[in-house]
XYZ file of C-alpha atoms in Angstrom:
723
model
C 158.113 49.037 140.061
C 155.041 47.378 141.578
C 155.873 44.805 144.361
C 154.064 41.606 145.407
C 153.850 42.825 149.016
C 151.144 45.229 147.932
C 148.733 42.324 147.393
C 149.349 40.848 150.846
C 148.548 44.184 152.456
C 145.080 44.395 150.892
C 143.116 44.474 154.186
C 145.067 47.472 155.503
C 145.132 49.691 152.359
C 142.705 52.606 152.043
C 141.132 54.171 148.894
C 143.213 57.313 149.442
C 146.403 55.268 149.571
C 145.437 53.461 146.354
C 144.805 56.767 144.642
C 148.153 58.164 145.788
C 149.940 55.009 144.682
C 148.171 55.177 141.330
C 149.331 58.770 140.825
C 152.891 57.776 141.713
C 152.919 54.933 139.176
C 151.507 57.219 136.489
C 154.147 59.852 137.254
C 156.921 57.247 136.815
C 155.284 55.770 133.703
C 154.999 52.415 135.530
C 152.023 50.861 133.741
C 152.430 47.454 135.431
C 151.954 49.242 138.762
C 148.950 51.154 137.363
C 147.203 47.961 136.262
C 148.079 46.167 139.526
C 146.635 49.064 141.563
C 143.485 49.097 139.485
C 143.027 45.351 140.083
C 143.543 45.870 143.838
C 140.881 48.607 143.847
C 138.571 46.291 141.927
C 139.123 43.354 144.346
C 138.522 45.597 147.344
C 135.448 46.983 145.607
C 136.645 50.543 146.039
C 134.395 52.999 144.219
C 136.465 54.693 141.598
C 135.713 58.301 140.666
C 135.407 59.795 137.188
C 138.521 61.816 137.956
C 140.473 58.606 138.528
C 139.214 57.185 135.268
C 140.026 60.397 133.441
C 143.493 60.635 134.997
C 144.395 57.114 133.897
C 143.111 57.610 130.367
C 144.860 60.948 130.018
C 148.145 59.442 131.145
C 147.691 56.441 128.863
C 146.939 58.635 125.820
C 150.010 60.813 126.405
C 152.333 57.923 127.313
C 155.278 56.906 125.200
C 153.588 53.514 125.057
C 150.296 55.024 123.822
C 150.567 53.168 120.542
C 150.286 49.908 122.472
C 146.563 49.203 122.135
C 146.616 46.415 124.715
C 147.631 48.828 127.487
C 144.753 51.159 126.718
C 142.326 48.242 126.501
C 143.441 46.916 129.856
C 143.115 50.328 131.532
C 139.683 50.879 130.017
C 138.379 47.431 130.993
C 139.741 47.763 134.508
C 138.142 51.134 135.044
C 134.723 50.604 133.527
C 133.966 47.795 135.990
C 133.049 50.375 138.617
C 132.814 53.689 136.668
C 130.411 54.431 133.839
C 132.426 56.037 131.017
C 131.408 59.614 130.088
C 131.742 61.540 126.858
C 134.939 63.095 128.140
C 136.416 59.602 128.552
C 135.396 58.839 124.987
C 137.162 62.038 123.923
C 140.466 60.707 125.260
C 139.967 57.412 123.475
C 139.423 59.285 120.210
C 142.517 61.392 120.889
C 144.443 58.131 121.078
C 142.866 56.929 117.833
C 143.862 60.104 116.025
C 147.539 59.225 116.551
C 147.123 55.722 115.168
C 147.999 54.889 111.597
C 144.670 53.212 110.813
C 141.097 53.003 112.026
C 139.964 49.652 110.753
C 136.578 48.380 111.882
C 138.147 45.487 113.819
C 140.570 47.699 115.748
C 140.675 46.852 119.441
C 140.319 50.457 120.590
C 137.264 51.154 118.446
C 135.804 47.901 119.700
C 135.853 49.407 123.186
C 133.604 52.236 122.052
C 131.205 49.887 120.298
C 130.737 47.653 123.327
C 127.941 49.817 124.730
C 125.328 51.983 123.069
C 126.193 54.979 125.233
C 129.901 55.103 124.485
C 129.317 54.382 120.787
C 126.713 57.157 120.654
C 129.073 59.538 122.463
C 131.882 58.691 120.058
C 129.726 59.584 117.043
C 128.815 62.948 118.572
C 132.459 63.693 119.375
C 133.396 62.943 115.771
C 130.596 65.228 114.574
C 131.795 68.031 116.805
C 135.274 67.639 115.317
C 133.907 67.856 111.758
C 134.928 64.282 110.853
C 131.678 63.544 109.034
C 132.889 60.539 107.046
C 133.993 58.529 110.095
C 130.978 59.716 112.043
C 128.730 58.460 109.244
C 130.521 55.100 109.212
C 130.038 54.647 112.957
C 126.440 55.848 112.667
C 125.626 53.067 110.227
C 127.237 50.464 112.515
C 125.366 51.950 115.469
C 122.030 51.692 113.665
C 122.660 48.116 112.563
C 123.313 47.081 116.110
C 120.320 48.976 117.534
C 117.803 48.206 114.782
C 119.084 44.933 113.431
C 119.379 44.928 109.660
C 117.097 47.966 109.263
C 119.684 50.728 109.406
C 117.536 53.412 107.757
C 114.916 54.265 110.394
C 115.764 56.676 113.209
C 113.893 56.513 116.508
C 113.544 59.099 119.256
C 116.480 57.700 121.286
C 118.815 58.491 118.397
C 117.513 62.005 117.735
C 120.383 63.882 119.397
C 123.037 61.923 117.535
C 121.117 62.265 114.280
C 120.985 66.062 114.593
C 124.695 66.219 115.339
C 125.387 64.078 112.287
C 123.104 66.195 110.096
C 124.785 69.376 111.295
C 128.296 68.168 110.417
C 127.211 66.767 107.040
C 125.324 69.896 105.952
C 128.364 72.052 106.741
C 130.746 69.729 104.890
C 131.354 71.021 101.364
C 132.260 67.548 100.068
C 129.272 65.725 101.542
C 127.103 64.430 98.644
C 123.429 65.314 98.444
C 122.576 61.603 98.415
C 123.950 61.285 101.966
C 121.826 64.190 103.172
C 118.712 62.758 101.557
C 119.339 59.322 103.064
C 119.608 60.893 106.508
C 116.330 62.704 105.967
C 114.599 59.627 104.654
C 115.353 57.715 107.817
C 114.317 60.557 110.119
C 110.645 60.850 109.166
C 109.546 59.511 112.561
C 111.336 62.204 114.573
C 111.326 65.143 112.130
C 109.106 68.005 113.280
C 108.215 71.296 111.578
C 110.815 73.046 113.741
C 113.422 70.477 112.637
C 112.617 71.063 108.959
C 113.036 74.816 109.403
C 116.313 74.385 111.278
C 117.673 72.056 108.604
C 116.702 74.481 105.842
C 118.270 77.404 107.648
C 121.505 75.446 108.025
C 121.515 74.182 104.449
C 120.712 77.443 102.662
C 123.891 79.368 103.587
C 126.224 76.362 103.336
C 125.202 74.431 100.246
C 125.048 75.261 96.553
C 121.743 76.238 95.019
C 121.441 72.898 93.184
C 121.872 70.968 96.437
C 119.443 73.171 98.361
C 116.819 72.906 95.630
C 117.134 69.095 95.501
C 116.757 69.072 99.248
C 113.673 71.331 98.999
C 112.024 69.104 96.411
C 112.500 66.079 98.701
C 110.988 67.927 101.665
C 108.053 69.145 99.588
C 107.374 65.567 98.469
C 107.737 63.851 101.862
C 107.155 66.588 104.454
C 104.875 69.119 102.737
C 102.739 69.567 105.864
C 105.816 70.649 107.843
C 106.843 73.429 105.445
C 106.046 76.720 107.137
C 106.339 80.282 105.817
C 109.830 80.509 107.305
C 110.810 77.395 105.347
C 109.790 79.118 102.103
C 111.759 82.164 103.144
C 114.860 80.054 103.810
C 114.776 79.005 100.139
C 113.714 82.389 98.793
C 116.596 84.142 100.523
C 119.255 81.797 99.155
C 121.901 83.942 97.472
C 121.585 82.144 94.114
C 117.830 81.613 93.846
C 116.698 82.345 90.250
C 113.841 84.758 89.651
C 111.700 82.120 87.923
C 112.072 79.783 90.910
C 111.225 82.605 93.311
C 108.042 83.308 91.350
C 107.139 79.614 91.504
C 107.708 79.542 95.263
C 105.537 82.621 95.666
C 102.673 80.975 93.765
C 103.003 77.775 95.851
C 102.949 79.850 98.998
C 99.856 81.719 97.841
C 97.986 78.419 97.436
C 98.776 77.142 100.933
C 99.542 80.148 103.127
C 99.546 83.937 103.097
C 102.770 85.600 101.933
C 104.085 88.539 103.932
C 105.573 91.832 102.815
C 109.032 90.288 103.307
C 108.081 87.568 100.812
C 107.108 90.114 98.194
C 110.132 92.292 98.927
C 112.454 89.380 98.202
C 110.798 88.518 94.882
C 110.711 92.208 93.930
C 114.416 92.498 94.699
C 115.170 89.564 92.383
C 112.976 91.076 89.662
C 114.680 94.441 90.095
C 118.079 92.742 89.860
C 116.973 91.198 86.559
C 115.718 94.629 85.359
C 112.204 93.242 85.057
C 110.367 96.503 85.755
C 106.880 95.283 84.671
C 107.091 92.387 87.146
C 108.162 94.720 89.978
C 105.169 96.978 89.342
C 102.867 93.959 89.015
C 104.009 92.605 92.381
C 103.506 96.019 93.985
C 99.928 96.112 92.753
C 99.287 92.492 93.731
C 100.481 92.788 97.320
C 98.303 95.845 97.860
C 95.102 94.737 96.153
C 95.100 90.963 96.646
C 96.601 90.648 100.130
C 96.053 94.150 101.508
C 99.706 94.395 102.500
C 101.191 97.803 103.221
C 104.402 98.493 101.274
C 107.322 99.524 103.468
C 110.487 101.471 102.710
C 112.203 98.356 101.342
C 109.315 97.768 98.930
C 109.427 101.296 97.548
C 113.210 101.181 97.323
C 113.013 98.145 95.029
C 110.437 99.902 92.854
C 112.474 103.099 92.616
C 115.670 101.200 91.792
C 113.847 99.191 89.138
C 112.721 102.441 87.527
C 116.289 103.747 87.666
C 117.600 100.657 85.907
C 114.960 101.113 83.194
C 115.934 104.809 82.871
C 112.469 105.876 83.996
C 113.823 108.747 86.081
C 110.599 110.730 86.418
C 108.603 107.662 87.372
C 111.155 106.875 90.071
C 110.629 110.289 91.626
C 106.849 109.865 91.481
C 107.146 106.579 93.408
C 109.423 108.303 95.921
C 106.841 111.028 96.482
C 104.143 108.376 96.977
C 106.360 106.691 99.575
C 106.755 110.009 101.385
C 102.976 110.456 101.537
C 102.322 106.867 102.661
C 105.183 106.300 105.098
C 106.227 109.710 106.316
C 109.700 108.783 107.516
C 111.839 106.982 104.940
C 115.244 105.308 105.154
C 118.639 106.157 103.708
C 118.353 103.698 100.806
C 115.143 105.191 99.462
C 116.478 108.736 99.740
C 119.690 107.742 97.979
C 117.765 106.104 95.121
C 115.700 109.291 94.723
C 118.914 111.346 94.635
C 120.188 109.120 91.818
C 117.064 109.886 89.810
C 117.576 113.616 90.364
C 121.184 113.413 89.181
C 120.089 111.499 86.066
C 117.521 114.240 85.349
C 120.262 116.879 85.894
C 118.330 118.201 88.881
C 121.387 118.600 91.075
C 119.733 121.170 93.302
C 116.878 118.835 94.164
C 119.325 116.004 94.901
C 121.136 118.209 97.410
C 117.808 119.261 98.927
C 117.033 115.599 99.572
C 120.424 115.246 101.270
C 119.643 118.193 103.548
C 116.191 116.720 104.239
C 117.801 113.462 105.363
C 120.003 115.299 107.830
C 117.031 117.259 109.204
C 115.201 113.986 109.850
C 118.271 112.522 111.607
C 118.744 109.940 108.843
C 122.479 109.299 108.588
C 123.678 109.310 104.946
C 125.892 106.386 104.023
C 128.874 106.127 101.740
C 126.726 105.530 98.663
C 124.617 108.605 99.477
C 127.656 110.841 99.479
C 128.915 109.329 96.230
C 125.648 110.364 94.583
C 125.981 113.813 96.176
C 129.467 114.115 94.655
C 127.952 113.485 91.228
C 125.393 116.216 91.876
C 127.954 118.782 93.069
C 131.511 117.772 92.099
C 133.000 121.001 93.490
C 131.751 119.978 96.971
C 133.310 116.505 96.894
C 135.823 117.214 99.664
C 133.093 118.727 101.822
C 130.972 115.582 101.432
C 133.958 113.353 102.177
C 134.619 115.308 105.367
C 130.979 114.898 106.440
C 131.201 111.155 105.841
C 134.315 110.916 107.996
C 132.540 112.767 110.789
C 129.789 110.125 110.901
C 131.919 106.989 110.458
C 135.347 105.568 111.103
C 137.883 106.667 108.475
C 138.940 103.055 108.004
C 135.398 102.106 107.056
C 135.304 104.452 104.053
C 135.700 102.203 100.995
C 138.045 102.895 98.124
C 135.117 103.394 95.751
C 134.077 106.467 97.751
C 137.569 107.937 97.585
C 137.541 107.243 93.848
C 134.217 109.066 93.506
C 135.706 112.084 95.281
C 138.745 112.031 92.992
C 136.533 111.719 89.929
C 134.541 114.719 91.129
C 137.781 116.677 91.583
C 138.772 115.802 88.018
C 135.430 117.151 86.763
C 135.901 120.295 88.853
C 139.394 120.842 87.458
C 138.038 120.528 83.920
C 135.219 122.939 84.704
C 137.604 125.437 86.291
C 139.707 125.393 83.139
C 136.637 126.665 81.272
C 135.157 128.783 84.060
C 137.865 129.927 86.512
C 135.274 131.339 88.925
C 134.142 127.804 89.917
C 135.565 127.185 93.403
C 136.311 123.943 95.225
C 134.773 123.928 98.712
C 136.299 121.918 101.531
C 135.940 121.717 105.284
C 138.598 119.047 105.620
C 141.159 120.259 108.130
C 143.815 117.956 106.675
C 143.822 120.040 103.501
C 144.428 123.722 103.168
C 141.241 125.735 103.150
C 142.916 128.443 101.098
C 140.775 129.119 98.042
C 143.916 129.457 95.914
C 144.858 125.826 96.466
C 144.701 124.136 93.033
C 142.449 121.142 92.521
C 145.322 118.880 91.548
C 146.900 119.469 94.983
C 143.710 118.271 96.688
C 143.787 115.156 94.485
C 147.421 114.417 95.355
C 146.684 114.862 99.069
C 143.695 112.540 98.790
C 145.830 109.876 97.108
C 148.294 110.033 100.000
C 145.398 109.744 102.446
C 144.198 106.599 100.661
C 147.620 105.031 101.105
C 147.704 106.005 104.782
C 144.386 104.208 105.263
C 146.086 101.012 104.000
C 143.867 100.968 100.924
C 145.350 99.831 97.623
C 144.775 102.481 94.912
C 143.436 100.939 91.709
C 143.273 102.057 88.090
C 140.264 104.307 88.723
C 142.149 106.050 91.537
C 145.221 106.855 89.463
C 143.126 107.728 86.420
C 141.241 110.419 88.350
C 144.396 111.829 89.987
C 146.233 111.992 86.666
C 143.211 113.676 85.047
C 143.546 116.375 87.713
C 147.206 116.664 86.738
C 146.091 117.687 83.241
C 145.575 121.083 84.869
C 148.643 120.851 87.086
C 152.220 119.491 86.926
C 152.400 116.944 84.125
C 155.456 115.346 85.768
C 153.160 113.780 88.366
C 151.426 111.786 85.635
C 154.712 110.118 84.691
C 155.515 109.577 88.369
C 152.235 107.748 88.970
C 152.689 105.634 85.850
C 156.063 104.526 87.181
C 154.538 103.960 90.630
C 151.957 101.605 89.169
C 154.560 99.766 87.117
C 156.584 99.156 90.273
C 153.514 97.816 92.091
C 151.490 94.664 91.574
C 148.900 96.578 89.539
C 150.310 97.825 86.207
C 148.682 100.773 84.404
C 145.588 100.019 82.343
C 144.212 101.770 79.255
C 142.401 104.430 81.299
C 145.505 105.392 83.256
C 147.731 105.518 80.184
C 145.178 107.648 78.346
C 144.890 110.056 81.273
C 148.698 110.382 81.453
C 148.898 111.033 77.707
C 146.178 113.670 78.058
C 148.119 115.323 80.894
C 151.252 115.443 78.733
C 149.186 116.614 75.790
C 147.702 119.589 77.636
C 151.223 120.789 78.366
C 152.618 120.079 74.891
C 154.948 117.299 76.079
C 154.879 115.527 72.730
C 157.895 113.300 73.350
C 156.445 111.932 76.590
C 153.023 111.471 74.999
C 154.505 109.477 72.107
C 156.604 107.453 74.552
C 153.520 106.523 76.600
C 151.662 105.558 73.414
C 154.519 103.272 72.393
C 154.683 101.871 75.931
C 150.988 100.935 75.742
C 151.591 99.000 72.557
C 154.629 97.222 74.017
C 152.482 96.152 76.964
C 149.867 94.828 74.512
C 147.309 97.459 75.487
C 145.479 98.667 72.399
C 145.247 102.493 72.516
C 141.747 103.799 71.910
C 140.716 106.916 70.009
C 140.825 109.038 73.166
C 144.510 108.186 73.595
C 145.291 109.071 69.972
C 143.391 112.340 70.272
C 145.434 113.211 73.372
C 148.662 112.591 71.437
C 147.409 114.799 68.602
C 146.761 117.522 71.204
C 150.352 117.223 72.418
C 151.657 117.454 68.844
C 149.475 120.509 68.187
C 150.636 122.345 71.300
C 154.276 121.384 70.609
C 154.010 122.420 66.897
C 154.976 119.027 65.433
C 153.146 118.931 62.046
C 155.297 116.190 60.518
C 154.717 113.755 63.372
C 151.020 114.636 63.430
C 150.690 113.757 59.745
C 152.574 110.489 60.287
C 150.352 109.530 63.240
C 147.234 110.440 61.226
C 148.162 107.961 58.527
C 148.929 105.341 61.146
C 145.488 105.885 62.676
C 143.777 105.585 59.299
C 145.586 102.317 58.647
C 144.430 100.879 61.976
C 140.924 102.295 61.636
C 140.269 100.319 58.468
C 140.492 97.047 60.419
C 137.254 95.554 61.647
C 136.632 95.637 65.394
C 136.792 92.480 67.465
C 133.530 90.587 67.352
C 132.293 87.896 69.680
C 131.483 84.538 68.134
C 129.920 81.514 69.788
C 131.064 78.064 68.736
C 130.203 74.680 70.197
C 132.697 72.133 71.398
C 132.319 68.749 69.789
C 132.551 66.760 72.978
C 129.942 68.522 75.124
C 128.041 70.875 72.851
C 128.778 73.722 75.258
C 128.993 77.257 73.808
C 132.551 78.527 73.826
C 133.513 82.194 73.560
C 135.945 83.083 70.816
C 137.005 86.423 69.385
C 137.727 87.036 65.741
C 141.075 88.539 64.868
C 141.348 92.222 64.094
C 142.395 95.450 65.760
C 140.183 97.784 67.707
C 137.941 100.071 65.671
C 139.753 103.435 65.541
C 137.705 105.674 63.275
C 138.663 109.351 63.676
C 135.975 111.671 65.027
C 135.524 115.451 64.908
C 137.968 115.866 67.816
C 140.609 113.963 65.858
C 140.008 116.110 62.767
C 140.241 119.301 64.815
C 143.478 118.334 66.578
C 145.217 117.041 63.438
C 144.386 120.119 61.390
C 145.420 122.274 64.337
C 148.751 120.448 64.468
C 149.281 120.785 60.726
C 148.521 124.506 60.959
C 151.975 124.861 62.471
C 153.435 124.305 58.992
C 153.614 127.020 56.401
C 150.924 127.277 53.762
C 152.904 125.210 51.310
C 151.385 123.084 48.606
C 152.127 119.935 50.609
C 150.345 121.345 53.634
C 147.260 122.252 51.607
C 147.219 118.799 50.013
C 147.360 117.149 53.425
C 144.571 119.303 54.846
C 142.423 118.763 51.743
C 142.803 115.018 52.200
C 141.721 115.259 55.821
C 138.725 117.433 54.868
C 137.741 114.956 52.171
C 137.749 112.179 54.772
C 135.723 114.289 57.212
C 133.137 115.206 54.566
C 132.795 111.567 53.470
C 132.217 110.569 57.108
C 129.807 113.539 57.522
C 131.945 114.944 60.311
C 132.285 118.344 58.602
C 130.282 120.363 56.058
C 127.306 118.121 56.645
C 124.672 118.851 53.974
C 127.251 120.454 51.684
C 126.101 118.507 48.644
C 122.399 118.888 49.404
C 122.333 122.571 50.309
C 125.302 124.163 48.634
C 124.299 127.765 49.305
C 124.326 127.609 53.159
C 127.118 125.984 55.190
C 127.377 125.779 59.000
C 130.875 126.503 60.342
C 129.897 127.548 63.855
C 131.801 125.968 66.705
C 134.878 125.189 64.618
C 138.371 126.394 65.466
C 139.977 129.008 63.253
C 142.295 126.528 61.562
C 139.536 123.982 60.875
C 137.110 126.660 59.647
C 139.789 128.049 57.316
C 140.581 124.579 55.961
C 136.862 123.902 55.510
C 136.417 127.129 53.525
C 139.365 126.307 51.261
C 137.944 122.825 50.624
C 134.471 124.292 50.102
C 135.536 126.857 47.545
C 137.648 124.283 45.719
C 134.658 121.987 45.217
C 131.909 124.618 45.070
C 129.958 124.703 41.792
C 128.645 128.230 41.462
C 125.202 128.884 40.003
C 124.344 132.306 38.576
C 122.468 134.614 40.942
C 123.128 132.271 43.907
C 125.006 133.674 46.876
C 126.914 131.588 49.427
C 126.065 131.880 53.143
C 128.490 130.836 55.871
C 127.027 130.386 59.363
C 129.766 131.341 61.836
C 128.069 132.532 65.005
C 129.022 135.746 66.803
C 130.935 134.311 69.781
C 134.337 135.676 70.656
C 137.402 133.450 70.466
C 141.103 134.056 70.969
C 142.465 137.597 70.798
C 138.931 138.977 71.045
C 138.347 138.122 67.397
C 135.235 136.235 66.365
C 135.253 133.452 63.806
C 133.020 135.623 61.624
C 135.482 138.536 61.541
C 138.468 136.238 61.070
C 136.922 134.453 58.079
C 135.745 137.698 56.504
C 139.264 139.113 56.521
C 140.871 135.844 55.434
C 138.475 135.280 52.498
C 139.219 138.703 51.098
C 142.971 138.358 51.547
C 143.274 134.770 50.300
C 140.646 134.634 47.548
C 139.641 138.250 46.990
C 136.064 137.451 48.014
C 133.963 140.264 49.392
C 131.389 139.259 52.042
C 128.747 141.077 54.041
C 127.055 140.642 57.417
C 123.251 140.806 57.228
C 121.686 143.253 59.668
C 119.299 140.703 61.118
C 121.697 137.706 60.971
C 124.856 138.875 62.703
C 126.187 135.315 62.951
C 126.529 134.821 59.183
C 128.736 135.857 56.267
C 127.147 136.250 52.838
C 129.395 136.015 49.762
C 127.643 137.649 46.848
C 127.059 135.941 43.530
C 129.097 138.617 41.684
C 132.140 138.007 43.908
C 131.941 134.296 43.279
C 131.650 134.858 39.511
C 134.731 137.090 39.471
C 136.746 134.433 41.322
C 135.526 131.750 38.930
C 136.549 133.814 35.924
C 140.038 134.408 37.347
C 140.569 130.683 37.970
């Protein structure tokens, strides 16, 4: 405790002794001794240091008695007699305030900060730095009233630093109203320079919504038009939500007052390209060259090429690319990639790969998107491209979409290999076997495991592609991946289910295919026609004619329903359009694939009367939909059967002869083609033998039309007379 003898020994005490005694009192939480020592130092006119001030405030703020405002007030008043408070001292005062239950305007502690302009100003800036914009704004208004009397709107040069701190915290606050920002600007006209306007715009554009930024821009254009530089226009133009129409308006305003740059035009062209406004993109390209003599750069040409791609003007895109090559010489990766897209769309895969090689020769590093386009051009080289991408970037940086593109390419390769076994999958990836006998599905499975090792979450597109590869591999994997997705947070979608059904269908696993179809329906996923066709394939391979006929009728029943249609209605209270969907199932109208698979499945039954009735009904549906025997009624003497399977062609002939009205001296010509099918027997030879055996019809093969069968008029008359 502090003693009275200390006061009687005033003449003999030194500043160092006072400081030591002060530290001792603080250490023992003896605040009476602290205040007594401070008064002694004041009476002896000892010069106190900032460290002493700071030490006392720090101890007071952390004391168990820190909620006692009077103690803090006494310490502050005792210290500031000889030491000018700094911003750090203010910081400790605010730390004390943050632990208090209220911050009323008449609080004793806040009154300390408002006693002088400097400490009040420092307090506002500390609040701004802490992001407490509401309290900073409150103190700012009180500060202005005291400095400017009742005129609290104007800001002079002495307040500029505090004003900028306040503006910075308000513009970054998501809940700060636009009215507050405008009021701050309105009072800052005297100190606002062109550099300030640019800085404010650059801060506002990334932080605020487009509506707020545009309101802010309109205010600046009305009150500070002379301070709006080219960079100010760019700050608005490059806002992430700027509409194209507004960008065009800004460009025209800029043209009247200043000279736009190539960056200005590139931004507007990008927005036009994003809106698929190809005429505007081309107009801007012409305008920047002819009116302002600006030289287009690689970014400019990239926007033009991409606009042409979006408008499906593939050839024009390549012409623009060639112009860019002539004008610029060295291009960038984005322009090359856009040109490769055009080549892929034009089915010029070789040229797309040439552009990729040209990039490498010019030391232009292809990016992830470039290799995805390359995978579309050459699916069998997908693993090679993925390996090249890994060699030029960190594995972790490869996005999932690129892995999905590689898997999709593998699925296409597997499908192609099923038709043409000589097509090989090339890979230089050391993590996979380079053995040419490695099946494609194994590469896909390995790639899926690699995706998981990279801590990427496989999505529906990933599993869909892997399961599609399993159509030409072990079908059990398809069921495994379905279960894997069901156990995860991402359940299977329509694409994945359909791919799994197709995998089961290719291997004749009818029970599993039907189970997956039922599972889709239980999960309220409407199967599409592709899924039904895959089930029909499974039933055909598994020789299940009864179930195929049952599923056909089910499909017809669902196909008669109208598809879902989008309707717009208006709510009564606001008149806002509201999206609603009419009831009805998905449109499931059988196509030629459905007809082929169903008839193929029914062909497993014997040629009973029921079977023929079923097939005739299917043929009648196909003819009515013009899926088969197209032109049968208009040109009854020549029918095209080429490209049909044996079972469908046979059913079509039976239906044809049943409904054929023979005319004397008119022969019937069947176009079959000469291609070989199963068992080295052509459709032409198969039908010729079957017609004679089934109906006793003799047919001939014209010498100069080897792909046709001609049934003579006499043979048709004999059959008609027998029936």
